[in-house]
Every structure is written in structure tokens, then in C-alpha cells.
mmCIF file of N, CA and C in Angstrom:
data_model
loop_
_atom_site.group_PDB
_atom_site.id
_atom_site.type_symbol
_atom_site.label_atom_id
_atom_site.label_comp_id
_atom_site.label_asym_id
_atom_site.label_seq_id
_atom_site.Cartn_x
_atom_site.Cartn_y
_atom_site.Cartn_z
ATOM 1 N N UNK A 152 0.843 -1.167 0.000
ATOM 2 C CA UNK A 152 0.000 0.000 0.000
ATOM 3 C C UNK A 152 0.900 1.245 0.000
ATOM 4 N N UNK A 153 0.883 2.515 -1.051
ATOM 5 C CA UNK A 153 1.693 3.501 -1.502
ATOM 6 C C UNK A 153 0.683 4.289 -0.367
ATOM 7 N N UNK A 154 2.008 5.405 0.572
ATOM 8 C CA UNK A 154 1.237 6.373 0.970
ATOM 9 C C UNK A 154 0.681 7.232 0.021
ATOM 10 N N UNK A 155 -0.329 8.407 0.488
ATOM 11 C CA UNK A 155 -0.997 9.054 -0.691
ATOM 12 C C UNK A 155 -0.417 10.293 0.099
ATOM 13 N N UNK A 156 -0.988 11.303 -0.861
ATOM 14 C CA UNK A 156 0.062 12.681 -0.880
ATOM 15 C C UNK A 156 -1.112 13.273 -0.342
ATOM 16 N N UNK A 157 -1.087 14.177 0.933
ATOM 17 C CA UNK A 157 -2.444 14.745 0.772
ATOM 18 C C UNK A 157 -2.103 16.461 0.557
ATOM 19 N N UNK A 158 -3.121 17.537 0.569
ATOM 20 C CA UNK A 158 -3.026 19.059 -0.088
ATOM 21 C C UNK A 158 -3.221 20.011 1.133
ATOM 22 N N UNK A 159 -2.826 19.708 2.354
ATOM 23 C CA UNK A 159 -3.436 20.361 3.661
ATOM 24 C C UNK A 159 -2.530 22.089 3.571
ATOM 25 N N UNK A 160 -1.308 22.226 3.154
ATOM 26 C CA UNK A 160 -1.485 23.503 3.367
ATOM 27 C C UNK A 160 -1.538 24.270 1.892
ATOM 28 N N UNK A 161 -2.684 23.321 0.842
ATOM 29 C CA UNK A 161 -3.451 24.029 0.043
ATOM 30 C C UNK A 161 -4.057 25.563 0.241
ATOM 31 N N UNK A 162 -4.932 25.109 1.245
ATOM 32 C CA UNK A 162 -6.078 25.886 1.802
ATOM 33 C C UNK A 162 -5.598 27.427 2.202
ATOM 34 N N UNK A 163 -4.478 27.963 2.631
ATOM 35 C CA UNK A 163 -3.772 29.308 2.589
ATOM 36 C C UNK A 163 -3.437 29.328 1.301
ATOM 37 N N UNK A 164 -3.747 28.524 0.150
ATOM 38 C CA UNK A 164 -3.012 29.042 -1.101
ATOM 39 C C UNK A 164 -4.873 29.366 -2.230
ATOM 40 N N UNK A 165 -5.102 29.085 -1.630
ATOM 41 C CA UNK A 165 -6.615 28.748 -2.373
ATOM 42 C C UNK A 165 -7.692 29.975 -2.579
ATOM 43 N N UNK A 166 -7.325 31.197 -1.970
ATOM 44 C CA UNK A 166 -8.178 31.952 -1.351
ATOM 45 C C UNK A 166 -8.666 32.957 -2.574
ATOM 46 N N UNK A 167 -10.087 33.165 -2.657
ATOM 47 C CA UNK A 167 -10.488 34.221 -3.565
ATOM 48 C C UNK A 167 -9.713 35.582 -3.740
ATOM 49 N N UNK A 168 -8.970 35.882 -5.339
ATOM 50 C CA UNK A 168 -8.501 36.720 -5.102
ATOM 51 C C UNK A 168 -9.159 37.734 -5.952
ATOM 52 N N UNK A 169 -10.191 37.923 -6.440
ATOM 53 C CA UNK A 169 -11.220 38.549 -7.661
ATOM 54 C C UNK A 169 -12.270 38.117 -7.628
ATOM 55 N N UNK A 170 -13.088 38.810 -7.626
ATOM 56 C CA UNK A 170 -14.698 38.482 -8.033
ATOM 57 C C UNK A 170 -15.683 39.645 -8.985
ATOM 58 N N UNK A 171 -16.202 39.248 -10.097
ATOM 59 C CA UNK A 171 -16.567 40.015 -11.110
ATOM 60 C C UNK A 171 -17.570 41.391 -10.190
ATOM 61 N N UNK A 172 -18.083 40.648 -8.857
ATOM 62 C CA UNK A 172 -18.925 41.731 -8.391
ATOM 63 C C UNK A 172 -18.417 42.817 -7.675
ATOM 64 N N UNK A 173 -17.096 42.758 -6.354
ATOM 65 C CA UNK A 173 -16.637 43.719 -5.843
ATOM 66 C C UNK A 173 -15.305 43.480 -6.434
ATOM 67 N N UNK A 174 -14.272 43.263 -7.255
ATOM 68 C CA UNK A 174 -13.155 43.466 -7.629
ATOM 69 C C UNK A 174 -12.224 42.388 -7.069
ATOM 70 N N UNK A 175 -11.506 43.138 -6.505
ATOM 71 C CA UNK A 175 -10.075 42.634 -6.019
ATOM 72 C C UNK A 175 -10.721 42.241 -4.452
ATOM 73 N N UNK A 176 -9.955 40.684 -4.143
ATOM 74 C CA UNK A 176 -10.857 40.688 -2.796
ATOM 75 C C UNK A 176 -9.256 39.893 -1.917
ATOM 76 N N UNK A 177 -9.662 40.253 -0.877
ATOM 77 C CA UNK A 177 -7.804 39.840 0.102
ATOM 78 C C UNK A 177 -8.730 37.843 0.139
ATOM 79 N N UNK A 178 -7.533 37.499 -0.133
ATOM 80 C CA UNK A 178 -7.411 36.052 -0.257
ATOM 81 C C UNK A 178 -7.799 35.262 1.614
ATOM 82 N N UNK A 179 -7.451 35.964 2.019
ATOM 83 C CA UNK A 179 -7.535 35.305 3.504
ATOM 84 C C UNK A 179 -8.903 35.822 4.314
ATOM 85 N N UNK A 180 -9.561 36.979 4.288
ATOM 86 C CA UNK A 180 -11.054 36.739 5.015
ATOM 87 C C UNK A 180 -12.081 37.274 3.810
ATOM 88 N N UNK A 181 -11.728 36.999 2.640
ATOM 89 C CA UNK A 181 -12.278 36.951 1.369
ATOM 90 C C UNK A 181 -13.489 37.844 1.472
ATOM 91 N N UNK A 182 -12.883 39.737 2.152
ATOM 92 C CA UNK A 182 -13.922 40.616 1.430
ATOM 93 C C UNK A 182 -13.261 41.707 0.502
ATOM 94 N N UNK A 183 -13.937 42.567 0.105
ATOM 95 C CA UNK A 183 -13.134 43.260 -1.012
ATOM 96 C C UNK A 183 -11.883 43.906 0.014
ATOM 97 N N UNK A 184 -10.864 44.443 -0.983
ATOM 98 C CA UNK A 184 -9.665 44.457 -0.778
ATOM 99 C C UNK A 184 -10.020 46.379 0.155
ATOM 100 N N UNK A 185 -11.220 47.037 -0.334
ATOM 101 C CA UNK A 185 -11.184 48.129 0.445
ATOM 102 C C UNK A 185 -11.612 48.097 1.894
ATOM 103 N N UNK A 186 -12.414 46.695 2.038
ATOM 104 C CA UNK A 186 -13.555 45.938 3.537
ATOM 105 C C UNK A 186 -12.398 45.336 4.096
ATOM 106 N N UNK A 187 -11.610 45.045 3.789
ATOM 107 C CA UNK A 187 -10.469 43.385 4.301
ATOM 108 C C UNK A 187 -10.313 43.904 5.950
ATOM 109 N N UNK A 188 -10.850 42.560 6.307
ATOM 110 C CA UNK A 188 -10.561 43.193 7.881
ATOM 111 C C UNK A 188 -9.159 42.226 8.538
ATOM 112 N N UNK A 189 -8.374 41.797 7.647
ATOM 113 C CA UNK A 189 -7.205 41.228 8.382
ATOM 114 C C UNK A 189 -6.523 41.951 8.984
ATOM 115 N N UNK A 190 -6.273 43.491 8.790
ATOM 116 C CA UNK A 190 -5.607 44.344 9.226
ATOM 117 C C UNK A 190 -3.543 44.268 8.825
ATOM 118 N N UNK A 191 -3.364 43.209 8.076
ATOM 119 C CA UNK A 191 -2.239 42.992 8.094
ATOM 120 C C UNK A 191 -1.948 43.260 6.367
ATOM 121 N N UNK A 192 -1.236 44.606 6.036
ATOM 122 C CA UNK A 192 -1.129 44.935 4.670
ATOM 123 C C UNK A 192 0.484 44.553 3.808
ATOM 124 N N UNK A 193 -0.130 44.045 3.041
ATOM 125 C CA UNK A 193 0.892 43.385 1.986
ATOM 126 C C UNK A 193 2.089 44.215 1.644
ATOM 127 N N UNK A 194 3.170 44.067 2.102
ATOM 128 C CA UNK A 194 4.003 44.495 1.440
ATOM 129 C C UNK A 194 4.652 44.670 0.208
ATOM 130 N N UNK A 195 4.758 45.457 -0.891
ATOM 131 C CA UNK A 195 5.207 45.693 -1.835
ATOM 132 C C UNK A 195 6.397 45.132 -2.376
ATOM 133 N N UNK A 196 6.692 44.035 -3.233
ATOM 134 C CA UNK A 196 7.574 43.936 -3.780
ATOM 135 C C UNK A 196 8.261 44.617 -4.878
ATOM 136 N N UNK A 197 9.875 44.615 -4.737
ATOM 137 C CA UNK A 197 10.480 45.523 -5.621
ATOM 138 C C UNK A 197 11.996 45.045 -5.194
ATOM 139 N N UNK A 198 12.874 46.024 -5.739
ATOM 140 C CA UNK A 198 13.833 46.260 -6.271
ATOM 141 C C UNK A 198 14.551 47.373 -5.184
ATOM 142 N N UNK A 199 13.697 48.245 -5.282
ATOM 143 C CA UNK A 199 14.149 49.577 -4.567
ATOM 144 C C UNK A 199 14.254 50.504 -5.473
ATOM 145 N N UNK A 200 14.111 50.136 -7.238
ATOM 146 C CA UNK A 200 14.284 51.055 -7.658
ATOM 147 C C UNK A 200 13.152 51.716 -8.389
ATOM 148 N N UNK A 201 12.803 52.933 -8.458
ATOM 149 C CA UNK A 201 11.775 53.628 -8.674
ATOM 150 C C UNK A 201 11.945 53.703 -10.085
ATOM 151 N N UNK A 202 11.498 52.894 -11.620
ATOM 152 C CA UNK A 202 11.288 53.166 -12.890
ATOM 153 C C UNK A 202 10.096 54.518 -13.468
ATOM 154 N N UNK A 203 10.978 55.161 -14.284
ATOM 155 C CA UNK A 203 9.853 56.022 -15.268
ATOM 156 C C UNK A 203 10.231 55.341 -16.561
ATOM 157 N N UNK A 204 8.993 55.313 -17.344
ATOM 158 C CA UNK A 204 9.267 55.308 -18.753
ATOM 159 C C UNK A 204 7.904 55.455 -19.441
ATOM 160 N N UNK A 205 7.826 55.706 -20.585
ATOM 161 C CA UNK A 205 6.958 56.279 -21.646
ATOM 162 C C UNK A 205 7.013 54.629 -22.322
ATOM 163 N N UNK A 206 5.292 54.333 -22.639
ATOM 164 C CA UNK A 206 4.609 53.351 -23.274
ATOM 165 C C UNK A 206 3.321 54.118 -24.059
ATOM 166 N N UNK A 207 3.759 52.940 -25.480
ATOM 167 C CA UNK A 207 2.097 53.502 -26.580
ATOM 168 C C UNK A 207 1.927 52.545 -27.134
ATOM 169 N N UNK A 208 2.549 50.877 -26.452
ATOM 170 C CA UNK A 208 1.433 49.559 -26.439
ATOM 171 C C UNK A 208 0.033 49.344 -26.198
ATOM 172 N N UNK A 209 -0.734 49.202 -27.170
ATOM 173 C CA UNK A 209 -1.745 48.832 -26.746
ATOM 174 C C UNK A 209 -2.835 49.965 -26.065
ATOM 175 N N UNK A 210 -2.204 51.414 -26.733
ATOM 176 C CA UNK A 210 -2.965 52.694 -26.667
ATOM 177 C C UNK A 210 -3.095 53.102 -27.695
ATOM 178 N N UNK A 211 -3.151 52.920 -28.649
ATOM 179 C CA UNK A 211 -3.785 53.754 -29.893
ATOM 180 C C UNK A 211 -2.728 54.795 -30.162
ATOM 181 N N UNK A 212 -1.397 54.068 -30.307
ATOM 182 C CA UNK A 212 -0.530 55.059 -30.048
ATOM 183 C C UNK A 212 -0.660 56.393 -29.339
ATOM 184 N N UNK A 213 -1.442 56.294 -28.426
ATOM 185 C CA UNK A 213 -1.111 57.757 -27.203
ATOM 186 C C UNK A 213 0.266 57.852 -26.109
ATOM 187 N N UNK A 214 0.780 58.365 -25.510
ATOM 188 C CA UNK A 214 1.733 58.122 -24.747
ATOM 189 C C UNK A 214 1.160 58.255 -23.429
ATOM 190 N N UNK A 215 1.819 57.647 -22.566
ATOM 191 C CA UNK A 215 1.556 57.348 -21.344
ATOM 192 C C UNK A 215 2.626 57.103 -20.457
ATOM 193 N N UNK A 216 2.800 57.963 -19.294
ATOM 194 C CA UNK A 216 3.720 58.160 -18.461
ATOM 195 C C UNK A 216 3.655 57.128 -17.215
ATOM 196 N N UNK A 217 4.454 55.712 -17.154
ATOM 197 C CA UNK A 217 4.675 54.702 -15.875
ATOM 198 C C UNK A 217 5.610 54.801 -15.133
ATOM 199 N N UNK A 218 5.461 54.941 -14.080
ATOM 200 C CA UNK A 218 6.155 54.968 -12.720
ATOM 201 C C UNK A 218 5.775 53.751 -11.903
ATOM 202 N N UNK A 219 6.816 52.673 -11.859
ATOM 203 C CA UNK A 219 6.541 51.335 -11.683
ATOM 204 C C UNK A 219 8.099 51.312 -10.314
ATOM 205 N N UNK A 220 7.609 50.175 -9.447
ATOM 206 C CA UNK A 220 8.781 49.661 -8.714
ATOM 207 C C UNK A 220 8.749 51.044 -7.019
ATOM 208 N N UNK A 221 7.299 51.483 -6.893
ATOM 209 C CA UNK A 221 7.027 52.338 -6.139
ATOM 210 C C UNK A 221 6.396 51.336 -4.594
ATOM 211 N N UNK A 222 7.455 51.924 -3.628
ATOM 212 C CA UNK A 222 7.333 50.522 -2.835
ATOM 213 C C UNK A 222 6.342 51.415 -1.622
ATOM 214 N N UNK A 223 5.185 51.410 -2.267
ATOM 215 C CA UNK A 223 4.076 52.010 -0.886
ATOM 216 C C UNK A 223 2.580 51.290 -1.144
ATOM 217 N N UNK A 224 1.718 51.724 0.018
ATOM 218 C CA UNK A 224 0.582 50.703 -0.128
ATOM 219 C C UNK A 224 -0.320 51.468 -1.344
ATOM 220 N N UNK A 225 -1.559 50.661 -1.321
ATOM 221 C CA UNK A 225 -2.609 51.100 -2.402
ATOM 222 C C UNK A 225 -2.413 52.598 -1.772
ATOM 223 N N UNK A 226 -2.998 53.114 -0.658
ATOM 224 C CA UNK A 226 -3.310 54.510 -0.556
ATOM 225 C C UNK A 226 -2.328 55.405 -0.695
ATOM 226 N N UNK A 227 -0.785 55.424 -0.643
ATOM 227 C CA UNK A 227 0.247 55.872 -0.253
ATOM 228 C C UNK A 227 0.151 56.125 -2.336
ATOM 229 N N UNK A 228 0.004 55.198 -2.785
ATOM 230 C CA UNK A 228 0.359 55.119 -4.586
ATOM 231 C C UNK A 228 -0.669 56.219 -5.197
ATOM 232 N N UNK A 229 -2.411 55.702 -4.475
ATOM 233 C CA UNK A 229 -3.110 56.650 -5.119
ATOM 234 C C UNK A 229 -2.740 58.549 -5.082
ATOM 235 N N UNK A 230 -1.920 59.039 -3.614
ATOM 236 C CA UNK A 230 -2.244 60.017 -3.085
ATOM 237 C C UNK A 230 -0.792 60.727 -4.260
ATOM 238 N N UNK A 231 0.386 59.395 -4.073
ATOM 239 C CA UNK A 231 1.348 60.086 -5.048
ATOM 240 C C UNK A 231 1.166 60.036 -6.319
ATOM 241 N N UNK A 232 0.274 59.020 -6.776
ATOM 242 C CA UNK A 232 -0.044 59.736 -8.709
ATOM 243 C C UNK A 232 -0.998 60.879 -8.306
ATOM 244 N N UNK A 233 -1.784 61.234 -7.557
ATOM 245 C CA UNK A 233 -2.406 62.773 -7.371
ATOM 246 C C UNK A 233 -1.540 63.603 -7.617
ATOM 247 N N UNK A 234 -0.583 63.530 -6.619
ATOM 248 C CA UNK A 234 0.347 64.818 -6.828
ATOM 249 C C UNK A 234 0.886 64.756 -8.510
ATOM 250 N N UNK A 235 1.407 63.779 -8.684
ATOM 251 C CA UNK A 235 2.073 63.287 -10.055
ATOM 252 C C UNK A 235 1.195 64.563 -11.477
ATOM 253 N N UNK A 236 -0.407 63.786 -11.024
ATOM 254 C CA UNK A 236 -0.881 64.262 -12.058
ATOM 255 C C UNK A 236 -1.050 65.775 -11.957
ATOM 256 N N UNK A 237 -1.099 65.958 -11.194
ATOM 257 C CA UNK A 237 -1.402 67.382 -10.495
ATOM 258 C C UNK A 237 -0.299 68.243 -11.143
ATOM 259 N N UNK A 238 1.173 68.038 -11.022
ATOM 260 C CA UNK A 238 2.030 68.651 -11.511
ATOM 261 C C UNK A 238 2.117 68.116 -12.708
ATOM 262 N N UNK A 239 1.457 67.266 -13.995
ATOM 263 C CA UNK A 239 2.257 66.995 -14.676
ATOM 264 C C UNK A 239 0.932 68.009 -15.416
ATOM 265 N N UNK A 240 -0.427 68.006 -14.952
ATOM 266 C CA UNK A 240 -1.561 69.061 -15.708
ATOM 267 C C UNK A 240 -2.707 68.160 -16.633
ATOM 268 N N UNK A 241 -2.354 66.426 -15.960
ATOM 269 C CA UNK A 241 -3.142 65.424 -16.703
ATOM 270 C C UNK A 241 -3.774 64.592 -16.639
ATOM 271 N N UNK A 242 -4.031 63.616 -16.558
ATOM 272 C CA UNK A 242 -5.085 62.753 -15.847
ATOM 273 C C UNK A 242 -4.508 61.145 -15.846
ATOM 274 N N UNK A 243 -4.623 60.184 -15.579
ATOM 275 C CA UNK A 243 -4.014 58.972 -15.174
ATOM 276 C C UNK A 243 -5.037 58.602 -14.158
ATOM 277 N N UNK A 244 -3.837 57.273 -13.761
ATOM 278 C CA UNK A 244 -4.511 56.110 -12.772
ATOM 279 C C UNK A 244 -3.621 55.593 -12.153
ATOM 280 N N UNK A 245 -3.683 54.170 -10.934
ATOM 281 C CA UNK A 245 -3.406 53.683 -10.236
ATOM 282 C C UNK A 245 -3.568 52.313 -10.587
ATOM 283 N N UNK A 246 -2.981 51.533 -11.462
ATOM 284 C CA UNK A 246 -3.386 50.098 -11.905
ATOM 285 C C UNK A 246 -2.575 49.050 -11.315
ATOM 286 N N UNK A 247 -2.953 48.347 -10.933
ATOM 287 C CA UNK A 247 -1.777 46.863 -9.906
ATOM 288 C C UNK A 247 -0.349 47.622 -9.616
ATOM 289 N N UNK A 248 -0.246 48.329 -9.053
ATOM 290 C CA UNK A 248 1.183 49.153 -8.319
ATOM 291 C C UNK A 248 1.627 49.772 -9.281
ATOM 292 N N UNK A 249 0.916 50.403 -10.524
ATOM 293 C CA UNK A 249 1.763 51.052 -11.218
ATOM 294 C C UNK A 249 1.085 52.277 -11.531
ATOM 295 N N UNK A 250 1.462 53.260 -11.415
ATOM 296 C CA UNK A 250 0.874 54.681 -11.973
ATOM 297 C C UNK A 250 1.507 54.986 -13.070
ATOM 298 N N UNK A 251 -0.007 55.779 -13.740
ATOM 299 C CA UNK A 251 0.144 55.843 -15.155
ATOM 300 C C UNK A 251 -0.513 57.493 -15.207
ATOM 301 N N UNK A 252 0.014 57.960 -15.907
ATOM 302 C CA UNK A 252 0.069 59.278 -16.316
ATOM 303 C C UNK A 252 -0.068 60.025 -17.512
ATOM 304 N N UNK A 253 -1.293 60.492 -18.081
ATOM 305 C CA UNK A 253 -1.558 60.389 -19.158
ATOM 306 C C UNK A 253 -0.658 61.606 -20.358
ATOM 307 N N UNK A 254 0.008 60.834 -21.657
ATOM 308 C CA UNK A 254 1.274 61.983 -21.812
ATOM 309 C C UNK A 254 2.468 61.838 -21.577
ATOM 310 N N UNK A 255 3.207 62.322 -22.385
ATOM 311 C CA UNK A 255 5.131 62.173 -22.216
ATOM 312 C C UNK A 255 5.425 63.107 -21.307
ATOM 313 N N UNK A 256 5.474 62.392 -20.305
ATOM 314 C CA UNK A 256 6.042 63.755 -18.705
ATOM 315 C C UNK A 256 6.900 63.025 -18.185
ATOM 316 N N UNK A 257 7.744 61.924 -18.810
ATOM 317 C CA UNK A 257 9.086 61.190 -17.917
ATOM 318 C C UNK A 257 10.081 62.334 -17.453
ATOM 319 N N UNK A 258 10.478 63.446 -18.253
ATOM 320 C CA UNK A 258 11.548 63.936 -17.417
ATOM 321 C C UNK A 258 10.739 64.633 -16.321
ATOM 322 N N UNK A 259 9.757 65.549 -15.950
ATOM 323 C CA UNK A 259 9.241 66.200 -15.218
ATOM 324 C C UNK A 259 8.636 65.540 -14.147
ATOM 325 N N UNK A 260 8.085 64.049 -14.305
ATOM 326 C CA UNK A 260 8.465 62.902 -13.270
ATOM 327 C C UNK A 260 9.403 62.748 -12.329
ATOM 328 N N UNK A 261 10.535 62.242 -13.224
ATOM 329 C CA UNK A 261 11.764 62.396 -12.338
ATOM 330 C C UNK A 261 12.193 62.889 -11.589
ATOM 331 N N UNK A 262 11.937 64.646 -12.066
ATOM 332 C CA UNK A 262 12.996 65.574 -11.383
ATOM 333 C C UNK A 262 11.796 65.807 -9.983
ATOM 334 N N UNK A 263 10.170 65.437 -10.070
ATOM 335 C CA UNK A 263 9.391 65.522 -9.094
ATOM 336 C C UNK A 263 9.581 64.384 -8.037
ATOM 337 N N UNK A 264 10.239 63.704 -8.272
ATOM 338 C CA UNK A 264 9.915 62.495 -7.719
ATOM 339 C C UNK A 264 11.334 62.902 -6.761
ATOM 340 N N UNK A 265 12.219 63.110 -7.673
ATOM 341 C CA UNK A 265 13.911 63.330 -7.046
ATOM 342 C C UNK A 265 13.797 64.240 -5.799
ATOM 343 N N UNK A 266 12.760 65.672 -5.957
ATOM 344 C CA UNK A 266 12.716 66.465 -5.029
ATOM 345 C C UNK A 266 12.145 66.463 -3.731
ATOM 346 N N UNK A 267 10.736 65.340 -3.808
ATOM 347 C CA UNK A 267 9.861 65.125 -3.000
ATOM 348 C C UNK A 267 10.635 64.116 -2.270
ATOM 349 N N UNK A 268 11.087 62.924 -2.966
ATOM 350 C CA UNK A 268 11.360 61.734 -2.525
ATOM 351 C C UNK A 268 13.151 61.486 -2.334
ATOM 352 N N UNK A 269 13.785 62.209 -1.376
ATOM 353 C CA UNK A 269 15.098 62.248 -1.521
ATOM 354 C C UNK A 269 15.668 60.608 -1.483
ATOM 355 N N UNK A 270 15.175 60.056 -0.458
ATOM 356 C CA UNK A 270 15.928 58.770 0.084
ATOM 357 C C UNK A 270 15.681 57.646 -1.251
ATOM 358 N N UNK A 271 14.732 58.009 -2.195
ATOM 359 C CA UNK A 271 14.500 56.839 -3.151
ATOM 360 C C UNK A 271 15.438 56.902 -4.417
ATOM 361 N N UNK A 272 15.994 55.584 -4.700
ATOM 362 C CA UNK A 272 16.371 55.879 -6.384
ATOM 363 C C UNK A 272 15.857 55.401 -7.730
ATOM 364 N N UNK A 273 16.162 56.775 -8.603
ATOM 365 C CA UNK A 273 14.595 56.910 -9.571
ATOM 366 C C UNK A 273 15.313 56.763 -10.720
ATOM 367 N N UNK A 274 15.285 56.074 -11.796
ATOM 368 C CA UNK A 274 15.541 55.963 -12.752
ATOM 369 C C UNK A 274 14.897 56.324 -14.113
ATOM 370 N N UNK A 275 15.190 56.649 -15.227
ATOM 371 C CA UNK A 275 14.823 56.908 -16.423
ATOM 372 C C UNK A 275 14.703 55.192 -17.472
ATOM 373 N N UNK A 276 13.903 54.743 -17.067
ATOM 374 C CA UNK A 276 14.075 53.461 -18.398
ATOM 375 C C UNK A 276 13.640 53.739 -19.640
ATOM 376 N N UNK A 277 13.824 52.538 -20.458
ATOM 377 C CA UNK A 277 13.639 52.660 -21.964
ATOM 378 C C UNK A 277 14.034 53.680 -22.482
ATOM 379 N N UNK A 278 14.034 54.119 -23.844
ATOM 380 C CA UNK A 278 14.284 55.359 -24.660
ATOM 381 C C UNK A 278 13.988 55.961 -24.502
#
């Protein structure tokens, strides 16, 4: 008789992470990610290093300003693409840790990001 394999610490891996009705939902007391009452917030993975670069994949060739590798929570990201957009005079978003900025504003990014954010390092990617 072959032992059998069983899936016991499945069950922490299993957890609803989307639902078409409230969005994004925390995997462990499975309510939306703005309700989540675990109280214990995900830390951001990265690099440390703060990317800008200009993308017009999959936009109708428009340009669009990303600032990716920004190691703060959902609210900390939304409040800094505010400012972002605020100084850049444009409109954007907050999509899975990446702010997007509507428009070629990589250098004026930078040098905002350099002034506000001394301790971080910010880079220029792509062309």
C-alpha cells in the first residue's frame, strides 16, 4: 500500500482573489480588498528602484507616463499619482502598483519624484 500525498497547506493558497462583483478581494477573510478586515497589509515587492518610462502599447498610439517599482501601499500610490498628475496638468490612474500618467512627462516625473522623494532611487528606463 503507496502512501498518498495529501493538499493540507493548500487551503492558505486557495483563497479568492477577484470576483466580477466587488473586484479585487484579500485572499484570507475573502472581502473586497477596500472591507479586508485582516488588518495585516501586503508588502510591496520591488527592487528599490523607482522606474519612469513612456509606453504607446496597446494605446492607440497615445503616450503614457509609468512609474513602476514604487514601494508604498494602495493609498500611499493613489495620493502620489495625485500629486504626479497634479504637476504633470493630466489625468491617469493607479493600476496593480503602477501609476500611469496620461502623456510624455518622464523627465518632469523624475525631477518631481527626485525632489519630493530624496531617500529613493529613480531611474529613467527605456528610450
Amino acid at each position: 500500500m503507496k502512501p498518498t500525498k495529501t493538499l493540507s497547506g493548500l487551503g492558505a493558497l486557495s483563497g479568492l482573489v477577484y470576483s466580477t462583483e466587488t473586484g479585487r478581494t484579500c485572499p484570507e477573510c475573502r472581502q473586497a480588498k477596500a472591507d479586508c478586515r485582516c488588518g495585516r497589509p501586503v508588502p510591496p515587492k520591488g527592487d528599490g528602484v523607482v522606474r519612469v518610462s513612456r509606453e504607446t502599447k496597446g494605446r492607440a498610439g497615445k503616450g503614457v507616463t509609468l512609474v513602476k517599482g514604487v514601494q508604498l501601499d494602495e493609498a500611499g500610490l493613489v495620493a502620489l499619482g495625485k500629486v504626479l498628475k497634479t504637476a504633470c496638468g493630466s489625468g491617469g490612474t493607479v493600476k496593480d502598483g503602477v501609476i500611469e500618467v496620461q502623456g510624455d512627462h518622464c523627465e518632469r516625473v523624475v525631477e518631481l519624484l527626485k525632489k519630493t522623494q530624496p531617500g529613493w532611487t529613480i531611474k529613467r528606463a527605456g528610450g
